Coordinates of C-alpha atoms and ligand atoms in Angstrom, one line a residue:
X1374 CA -7.7 39.2 42.2
X1375 CA -6.6 35.9 40.7
X1376 CA -8.3 32.6 40.9
X1377 CA -6.0 31.6 43.7
X1378 CA -5.9 34.9 45.7
X1379 CA -6.5 34.6 49.4
X1380 CA -5.5 30.9 49.5
X1381 CA -2.0 29.8 50.0
X1382 CA -0.6 33.0 48.4
X1383 CA 0.2 36.1 50.6
X1384 CA 1.4 38.2 47.7
X1385 CA -0.2 39.4 44.5
X1386 CA 1.5 38.4 41.3
X1387 CA 4.3 40.7 40.1
X1388 CA 3.8 42.6 36.9
X1389 CA 6.7 40.9 35.3
X1390 CA 5.3 37.4 36.1
X1391 CA 1.8 38.5 34.9
X1392 CA 3.1 40.1 31.6
X1393 CA 5.1 37.1 30.8
X1394 CA 2.6 34.4 31.6
X1395 CA -0.7 35.9 30.5
X1396 CA -1.5 35.3 26.8
X1397 CA -4.6 37.2 25.7
X1398 CA -4.7 35.4 22.4
X1399 CA -7.0 32.8 24.0
X1400 CA -9.8 35.4 24.0
X1401 CA -10.8 33.8 20.7
X1402 CA -12.0 30.9 22.7
X1403 CA -14.6 33.0 24.5
X1404 CA -17.7 31.6 22.7
X1405 CA -16.6 27.9 22.9
X1406 CA -15.5 28.4 26.5
X1407 CA -19.1 29.5 27.4
X1408 CA -20.5 26.7 25.3
X1409 CA -18.5 24.2 27.3
X1410 CA -19.5 25.8 30.6
X1411 CA -23.2 25.7 29.7
X1412 CA -22.9 22.0 29.1
X1413 CA -20.9 21.5 32.3
X1414 CA -23.6 23.3 34.3
X1415 CA -26.3 21.2 32.8
X1416 CA -24.4 18.1 33.7
X1417 CA -23.8 19.3 37.2
X1418 CA -27.5 20.0 37.5
X1419 CA -28.4 16.5 36.2
X1420 CA -26.2 14.7 38.6
X1421 CA -27.4 16.8 41.5
X1422 CA -24.1 18.7 42.2
X1423 CA -26.1 21.9 41.6
X1424 CA -29.6 22.6 42.7
X1425 CA -31.9 23.6 39.8
X1426 CA -32.0 27.2 41.1
X1427 CA -28.2 27.4 41.1
X1428 CA -27.9 25.8 37.7
X1429 CA -30.5 28.2 36.4
X1430 CA -28.8 31.3 37.8
X1431 CA -25.4 30.2 36.4
X1432 CA -26.9 29.4 33.1
X1433 CA -28.7 32.7 32.8
X1434 CA -25.4 34.5 33.7
X1435 CA -23.5 32.5 31.0
X1436 CA -26.1 33.2 28.4
X1437 CA -25.8 36.9 29.2
X1438 CA -22.0 36.6 28.8
X1439 CA -22.5 34.8 25.5
X1440 CA -24.6 37.8 24.4
X1441 CA -21.9 40.2 25.4
X1442 CA -19.4 38.1 23.6
X1443 CA -21.5 38.1 20.4
X1444 CA -22.0 41.8 20.4
X1445 CA -18.4 42.5 21.2
X1446 CA -19.3 44.1 24.5
X1447 CA -17.6 41.7 26.7
X1448 CA -15.2 43.7 28.8
X1449 CA -11.8 42.1 29.4
X1450 CA -9.8 43.2 32.4
X1451 CA -6.0 43.2 32.8
X1452 CA -6.4 41.0 35.8
X1453 CA -8.0 38.2 33.8
X1454 CA -5.4 35.6 33.6
X1455 CA -7.1 33.8 30.7
X1456 CA -10.4 33.4 29.0
X1457 CA -11.6 30.9 31.7
X1458 CA -10.8 33.3 34.6
X1459 CA -12.5 36.2 32.7
X1460 CA -15.7 34.3 32.3
X1461 CA -15.8 33.2 35.9
X1462 CA -15.0 36.7 37.0
X1463 CA -17.8 38.2 34.9
X1464 CA -20.2 35.5 36.0
X1465 CA -19.5 36.5 39.6
X1466 CA -20.3 40.1 38.7
X1467 CA -23.6 39.1 37.2
X1468 CA -24.9 36.3 39.5
X1469 CA -22.9 36.7 42.7
X1470 CA -21.5 34.0 44.9
X1471 CA -23.2 31.1 43.1
X1472 CA -20.7 31.7 40.3
X1473 CA -18.1 30.0 42.5
X1474 CA -19.9 26.7 41.8
X1475 CA -19.3 26.8 38.1
X1476 CA -15.9 25.2 38.4
X1477 CA -17.2 22.3 40.4
X1478 CA -15.5 19.1 39.2
X1479 CA -13.5 20.9 36.6
X1480 CA -10.0 22.2 36.2
X1481 CA -8.7 24.7 33.6
X1482 CA -6.7 21.8 32.3
X1483 CA -9.6 19.8 31.1
X1484 CA -11.5 23.0 30.3
X1485 CA -8.9 24.4 28.0
X1486 CA -8.5 21.0 26.3
X1487 CA -12.2 21.0 25.7
X1488 CA -12.2 24.6 24.4
X1489 CA -9.5 23.8 22.0
X1490 CA -11.3 20.8 20.6
X1491 CA -14.5 22.7 20.2
X1492 CA -12.5 25.4 18.3
X1493 CA -10.8 22.8 16.1
X1494 CA -14.1 21.2 15.2
X1495 CA -15.5 24.6 14.0
X1496 CA -12.3 25.5 12.2
X1497 CA -12.0 22.1 10.5
X1498 CA -15.6 22.5 9.2
X1499 CA -14.9 26.0 8.0
X1500 CA -11.8 24.9 6.1
X1501 CA -13.6 22.1 4.4
X1502 CA -16.1 24.7 3.2
X1503 CA -13.4 27.1 2.1
X1504 CA -11.6 24.3 0.3
X1505 CA -14.8 23.4 -1.4
X1506 CA -15.2 26.9 -2.7
X1507 CA -11.7 26.9 -4.1
X1508 CA -12.3 23.6 -5.8
X1509 CA -15.5 25.1 -7.4
X1510 CA -13.5 28.0 -8.8
X1511 CA -11.0 25.6 -10.3
X1512 CA -13.7 23.5 -11.8
X1513 CA -15.3 26.6 -13.3
X1514 CA -12.0 27.7 -14.9
X1515 CA -11.5 24.2 -16.1
X1516 CA -14.8 24.3 -17.9
X1517 CA -14.0 27.7 -19.3
X1518 CA -10.7 26.3 -20.6
X1519 CA -12.6 24.0 -22.9
X1520 CA -10.4 22.3 -25.4
X1521 CA -7.2 24.3 -24.9
X1522 CA -4.2 22.1 -24.8
X1523 CA -0.9 22.8 -23.1
X1524 CA 2.3 20.9 -22.4
X1525 CA 2.5 19.1 -19.1
X1526 CA 5.9 19.5 -17.5
X1527 CA 8.3 17.1 -15.9
X1528 CA 11.7 18.4 -14.7
X1529 CA 10.2 21.8 -15.9
X1530 CA 10.7 20.5 -19.5
X1531 CA 7.7 20.1 -21.8
X1532 CA 6.5 16.5 -21.4
X1533 CA 3.2 15.5 -22.9
X1534 CA 0.3 17.4 -24.4
X1535 CA -2.6 17.6 -22.0
X1536 CA -5.8 19.7 -21.8
X1537 CA -5.2 22.8 -19.8
X1538 CA -8.2 21.9 -17.7
X1539 CA -6.5 18.7 -16.7
X1540 CA -3.7 20.7 -15.2
X1541 CA -6.2 22.9 -13.2
X1542 CA -8.1 19.8 -12.1
X1543 CA -5.0 18.2 -10.7
X1544 CA -5.1 20.9 -8.0
X1545 CA -8.8 20.3 -7.5
X1546 CA -8.1 16.6 -6.6
X1547 CA -5.3 17.6 -4.3
X1548 CA -7.7 19.9 -2.5
X1549 CA -10.3 17.2 -2.3
X1550 CA -7.8 15.1 -0.2
X1551 CA -6.9 18.2 1.9
X1552 CA -10.6 18.6 2.7
X1553 CA -10.9 14.9 3.4
X1554 CA -8.1 15.2 5.9
X1555 CA -10.0 17.9 7.8
X1556 CA -13.1 15.7 7.8
X1557 CA -11.2 12.6 9.1
X1558 CA -9.4 14.7 11.7
X1559 CA -12.8 16.1 12.9
X1560 CA -13.7 12.7 14.3
X1561 CA -10.6 12.8 16.5
X1562 CA -11.2 16.4 17.6
X1563 CA -14.7 15.4 18.5
X1564 CA -13.9 13.7 21.8
X1565 CA -14.6 15.5 25.0
X1566 CA -11.8 15.8 27.7
X1567 CA -14.2 17.4 30.2
X1568 CA -14.3 15.4 33.4
X1569 CA -10.6 14.6 33.4
X1570 CA -10.2 17.4 35.9
X1571 CA -6.7 18.5 36.7
X1572 CA -5.3 15.2 35.6
X1573 CA -6.8 12.3 37.7
X1574 CA -10.5 12.7 37.4
X1575 CA -12.7 13.5 40.3
X1576 CA -14.4 12.0 43.4
X1577 CA -17.6 13.8 42.5
X1578 CA -20.3 11.9 40.6
X1579 CA -19.5 13.6 37.3
X1580 CA -20.9 12.3 34.0
X1581 CA -18.5 13.2 31.2
X1582 CA -20.8 11.4 28.7
X1583 CA -23.5 13.8 29.5
X1584 CA -21.4 16.9 28.8
X1585 CA -20.1 15.3 25.6
X1586 CA -23.6 14.5 24.4
X1587 CA -24.8 18.0 25.2
X1588 CA -22.0 19.4 23.1
X1589 CA -22.9 17.1 20.3
X1590 CA -19.5 15.4 20.5
X1591 CA -18.7 11.9 19.4
X1592 CA -17.2 10.5 22.6
X1593 CA -15.3 11.0 25.8
X1594 CA -11.7 10.5 26.9
X1595 CA -10.6 7.1 28.2
X1596 CA -7.7 8.3 30.3
X1597 CA -7.8 11.5 32.2
X1598 CA -4.0 12.0 32.1
X1599 CA -4.0 11.6 28.3
X1600 CA -7.0 14.0 28.1
X1601 CA -5.3 16.9 29.7
X1602 CA -1.8 16.3 28.5
X1603 CA -2.3 15.6 24.8
X1604 CA -2.2 18.1 22.0
X1605 CA -2.1 15.7 19.0
X1606 CA -5.5 17.1 18.0
X1607 CA -3.9 20.6 17.6
X1608 CA -0.9 19.1 15.8
X1609 CA -3.2 17.2 13.4
X1610 CA -5.1 20.4 12.7
X1611 CA -1.9 22.2 11.9
X1612 CA -0.7 19.3 9.7
X1613 CA -4.0 19.4 7.8
X1614 CA -3.6 23.1 7.3
X1615 CA 0.1 22.9 6.4
X1616 CA -0.5 20.3 3.7
X1617 CA -3.3 22.4 2.3
X1618 CA -1.0 25.4 2.2
X1619 CA 1.8 23.3 0.6
X1620 CA -0.7 22.3 -2.1
X1621 CA -2.0 25.8 -2.8
X1622 CA 1.6 27.1 -2.7
X1623 CA 2.4 24.9 -5.7
X1624 CA -0.7 26.2 -7.4
X1625 CA 0.4 29.7 -6.6
X1626 CA 3.8 29.0 -8.1
X1627 CA 2.3 27.7 -11.3
X1628 CA 0.1 30.8 -11.5
X1629 CA 3.2 33.0 -11.1
X1630 CA 5.0 31.1 -13.8
X1631 CA 2.1 31.3 -16.1
X1632 CA 1.7 35.0 -15.6
X1633 CA 5.3 35.7 -16.7
X1634 CA 5.7 37.2 -20.1
X1635 CA 7.7 34.1 -21.0
X1636 CA 4.7 31.9 -20.5
X1637 CA 1.9 34.4 -21.1
X1638 CA -0.9 31.9 -20.0
X1639 CA -2.8 34.1 -17.7
X1640 CA -3.9 37.7 -17.1
X1641 CA -5.0 38.6 -13.6
X1642 CA -7.7 41.1 -12.8
X1643 CA -6.5 44.5 -11.7
X1644 CA -8.4 44.2 -8.5
X1645 CA -6.5 41.2 -7.4
X1646 CA -3.0 42.4 -8.3
X1647 CA -0.7 45.2 -7.2
X1648 CA 1.4 47.8 -9.0
X1649 CA 5.0 48.7 -8.6
X1650 CA 6.1 51.9 -6.9
X1651 CA 8.9 52.3 -9.4
X1652 CA 8.1 50.4 -12.6
X1653 CA 5.0 51.7 -14.3
X1654 CA 4.5 48.6 -16.4
X1655 CA 4.4 46.1 -13.6
X1656 CA 1.4 44.2 -12.4
X1657 CA 2.2 41.7 -9.7
X1658 CA 0.3 38.7 -8.4
X1659 CA 1.3 39.4 -4.8
X1660 CA -1.5 37.1 -3.5
X1661 CA 0.2 34.1 -5.1
X1662 CA 3.6 35.1 -3.8
X1663 CA 2.2 35.6 -0.3
X1664 CA 0.5 32.3 -0.3
X1665 CA 3.9 30.8 -1.2
X1666 CA 5.6 32.8 1.5
X1667 CA 3.0 32.2 4.2
X1668 CA 3.3 28.5 3.6
X1669 CA 6.8 28.8 5.1
X1670 CA 5.2 30.1 8.3
X1671 CA 2.8 27.2 8.4
X1672 CA 5.7 24.8 8.1
X1673 CA 7.1 26.7 11.0
X1674 CA 3.8 26.1 12.9
X1675 CA 4.0 22.4 12.3
X1676 CA 7.5 22.3 13.7
X1677 CA 6.5 24.4 16.7
X1678 CA 3.5 22.3 17.6
X1679 CA 5.5 19.1 17.4
X1680 CA 8.4 20.5 19.4
X1681 CA 5.9 21.8 22.0
X1682 CA 4.8 18.3 22.9
X1683 CA 8.2 16.7 22.7
X1684 CA 9.8 15.9 26.1
X1685 CA 6.9 17.3 28.1
X1686 CA 6.5 15.4 31.3
X1687 CA 3.0 14.2 32.0
X1688 CA 0.5 15.8 32.3
X1689 CA -0.6 19.4 31.8
X1690 CA 2.3 21.9 31.7
X1691 CA 2.0 25.6 31.0
X1692 CA 4.1 25.2 27.9
X1693 CA 0.8 24.0 26.4
X1694 CA -0.6 27.5 26.5
X1695 CA 1.5 28.2 23.4
X1696 CA -0.5 25.7 21.4
X1697 CA -3.2 28.3 20.8
X1698 CA -1.1 30.9 19.1
X1699 CA 0.2 28.2 16.7
X1700 CA -3.3 26.9 16.0
X1701 CA -4.8 30.4 15.5
X1702 CA -2.0 31.5 13.2
X1703 CA -2.3 28.3 11.1
X1704 CA -6.1 28.8 11.0
X1705 CA -6.0 32.5 10.0
X1706 CA -3.3 32.0 7.5
X1707 CA -5.0 29.2 5.7
X1708 CA -8.4 30.9 5.8
X1709 CA -6.9 34.1 4.2
X1710 CA -4.9 32.2 1.7
X1711 CA -7.8 30.1 0.4
X1712 CA -10.0 33.1 0.1
X1713 CA -7.5 35.3 -1.6
X1714 CA -6.2 32.7 -4.0
X1715 CA -9.8 31.8 -4.9
X1716 CA -10.5 35.4 -5.8
X1717 CA -7.3 35.7 -7.9
X1718 CA -8.2 32.5 -9.9
X1719 CA -11.9 33.3 -10.2
X1720 CA -11.2 36.7 -11.8
X1721 CA -8.2 35.6 -13.9
X1722 CA -8.4 35.2 -17.7
X1723 CA -6.5 32.1 -18.9
X1724 CA -5.1 32.0 -22.4
X1725 CA -2.7 29.1 -22.3
X1726 CA -0.3 28.7 -25.2
X1727 CA -0.5 25.4 -27.2
X1728 CA 2.6 23.3 -27.1
X1729 CA 5.1 23.3 -29.9
X1730 CA 7.8 20.8 -30.5
X1731 CA 8.2 17.4 -29.1
X1732 CA 5.4 16.8 -26.6
X1733 CA 3.8 14.2 -28.9
X1734 CA 6.9 12.1 -29.3
X1735 CA 5.6 9.5 -26.8
X1736 CA 2.3 9.3 -28.7
X1737 CA 4.2 8.5 -31.9
X1738 CA 6.2 5.8 -30.2
X1739 CA 2.9 4.3 -28.8
X1740 CA 1.7 4.0 -32.4
X1741 CA 4.4 1.4 -32.9
X1742 CA 3.9 -0.2 -29.5
X1743 CA 0.2 -0.7 -30.4
X1744 CA 1.4 -2.8 -33.4
X1745 CA 3.5 -5.0 -31.2
X1746 CA 6.9 -3.2 -31.3
X1747 CA 8.7 -3.5 -28.0
X1748 CA 8.5 -0.1 -26.3
X1749 CA 12.3 0.2 -25.9
X1750 CA 12.6 -0.2 -29.7
X1751 CA 9.8 2.3 -30.5
X1752 CA 11.4 4.7 -28.0
X1753 CA 14.7 4.3 -29.9
X1754 CA 13.2 4.8 -33.3
X1755 CA 11.4 8.0 -32.3
X1756 CA 14.4 9.2 -30.3
X1757 CA 16.5 8.9 -33.5
X1758 CA 13.9 10.7 -35.5
X1759 CA 13.8 13.6 -33.0
X1760 CA 17.6 13.8 -33.1
X1761 CA 17.6 13.8 -36.9
X1762 CA 15.0 16.6 -37.1
X1763 CA 16.7 18.7 -34.5
X1764 CA 20.0 18.3 -36.4
X1765 CA 18.3 19.4 -39.6
X1766 CA 16.6 22.4 -37.9
X1767 CA 13.2 20.7 -38.5
X1768 CA 10.2 19.8 -36.4
X1769 CA 7.5 17.2 -36.4
X1770 CA 5.6 19.5 -38.8
X1771 CA 8.1 18.7 -41.5
X1772 CA 7.3 15.0 -41.4
X1773 CA 5.6 13.4 -44.4
X1774 CA 4.0 9.9 -44.5
X1775 CA 6.8 8.7 -46.8
X1776 CA 9.5 10.0 -44.5
X1777 CA 7.8 8.3 -41.6
X1778 CA 7.5 5.0 -43.4
X1779 CA 11.1 5.2 -44.5
X1780 CA 12.1 5.4 -40.8
X1781 CA 10.2 2.2 -39.9
X1782 CA 7.9 0.3 -42.2
X1783 CA 5.5 -0.3 -39.3
X1784 CA 4.5 3.3 -39.2
X1785 CA 1.2 4.2 -40.9
X1786 CA 0.3 7.5 -42.6
X1787 CA -2.4 8.2 -40.0
X1788 CA 0.2 8.1 -37.3
X1789 CA 1.0 11.7 -38.3
X1790 CA -2.3 12.7 -36.7
X1791 CA -0.8 11.8 -33.4
X1792 CA 1.7 14.6 -33.8
X1793 CA -1.0 17.2 -33.4
X1794 CA -1.2 17.9 -29.7
X1795 CA -5.0 18.4 -29.8
X1796 CA -5.4 15.1 -31.6
X1797 CA -3.0 13.2 -29.3
X1798 CA -5.2 14.4 -26.4
X1799 CA -8.3 13.0 -28.1
X1800 CA -6.6 9.7 -28.7
X1801 CA -5.6 9.1 -25.1
X1802 CA -8.0 6.8 -23.3
X1803 CA -6.6 5.8 -19.9
X1804 CA -8.5 6.4 -16.8
X1805 CA -7.7 9.8 -15.3
X1806 CA -5.4 10.5 -18.2
X1807 CA -4.9 13.9 -20.0
X1808 CA -7.7 13.5 -22.4
X1809 CA -10.9 15.5 -23.1
X1810 CA -13.0 12.5 -22.1
X1811 CA -11.2 12.2 -18.8
X1812 CA -11.5 15.9 -18.1
X1813 CA -15.3 15.7 -18.7
X1814 CA -15.5 12.7 -16.3
X1815 CA -13.5 14.6 -13.7
X1816 CA -15.7 17.7 -14.0
X1817 CA -18.8 15.6 -13.5
X1818 CA -17.3 13.7 -10.5
X1819 CA -16.1 16.9 -8.9
X1820 CA -19.4 18.7 -9.4
X1821 CA -21.3 15.8 -8.0
X1822 CA -19.0 15.9 -5.0
X1823 CA -19.4 19.6 -4.5
X1824 CA -23.2 19.2 -4.5
X1825 CA -23.0 17.1 -1.4
X1826 CA -20.1 19.1 0.2
Ligands
LIG851 N1 -4.3 29.5 29.8 C1 -4.0 28.1 30.1 C2 -3.6 27.4 28.8 O1 -3.9 27.9 27.8 C3 -5.2 27.5 30.7 C4 -4.9 26.3 31.5 C5 -4.2 26.8 32.8 N2 -4.0 25.7 33.7 C6 -3.2 25.8 34.7 N3 -3.1 24.8 35.5 N4 -2.6 26.9 34.9 O2 -3.1 26.4 28.8

């Protein structure tokens, strides 16, 4: 029995057609589908399209189905074309003929669009929470890092000395924006398409505003065709997820670099790493590698969801059924990645190595700039010095006040202090810069933010 059996169709669907067109992945929408139907029934009752007895019977049936869904007892049948048909079929089993009134004034086109939006709302909220937890882990490790100083890198060459905490917190701020994106997108997910019907609305006295309000949604569609045809909400969700994955993929890459023997900045907990089947000494951070690898699949999702919409004639087309697999994959992958990476970082021991060499060269040049020397000239003076020291096999450690002064009379003996990476970090004062004071401010700001998350 299909939803259309006994009407204009004389034949039952072929197995081939059924196998190809049915996608059971939408079973994940069961709870939100019931939630949407409960609101729909309440609206039908309110506008008089259902008698209160009918509404009560349907509601009771739906509540029972919700119970079966929650306990995992809901029984799917091979003949259920999708989640919507399954619920209607089960409702019929439970309450009889009155179940046929559930779909009054509704099409699966506006129904699935609603389910998806309800799903996206929940998912966006959960990701915000997960991202918040990862930020908290980074802040905690930044606090533990205390005063340790590392080189920042540009072009993967040592650039300036910075507190290690500053490096960790860079990711925290990226994640704050990722979480903000989910929150901003939430407002656009939060619009109900129910009442749009198949594509043109209905002659029945439906009140879409009532269903929307009952579902706690922020608004209703303005155009029924747009409401059933559009999947930009799904695409925006996948974009938010993809950018978050891209950000944590960079974090994963840094962690992997730091865990190499060449860097030696971090040791991961045994419980968050894997061994090698062949090399007894190996301890691999597979979580970080998989976060990086899975990011590729999210980028694929983003391409898929964009391509899925491109060139579709208005309005609903079955192509759109594919949106769910994409959304679910992006959702699950991001959820798993945030959780696993959080565990890896939380249990890691960081022992970053202080920079050696030239990372304070800019600080030395700035000593001259502060005394009015044009930056280009100061850059040149320090550049010559570096070349000279390298030529002689020496480092900044070999500099004496006299030698500094002989280079340029505007140098002062205390400028040598700036060559100590820890000291150079102390001397830095710019807003958001790589200084201890800035790190303290960032930690305070992030902690205040997390308290209200
Ligand atoms: N399973 C369908 C989907 O996910 C539900 C909507 C079906 N609508 C239709 N007119 N066949 O898109």
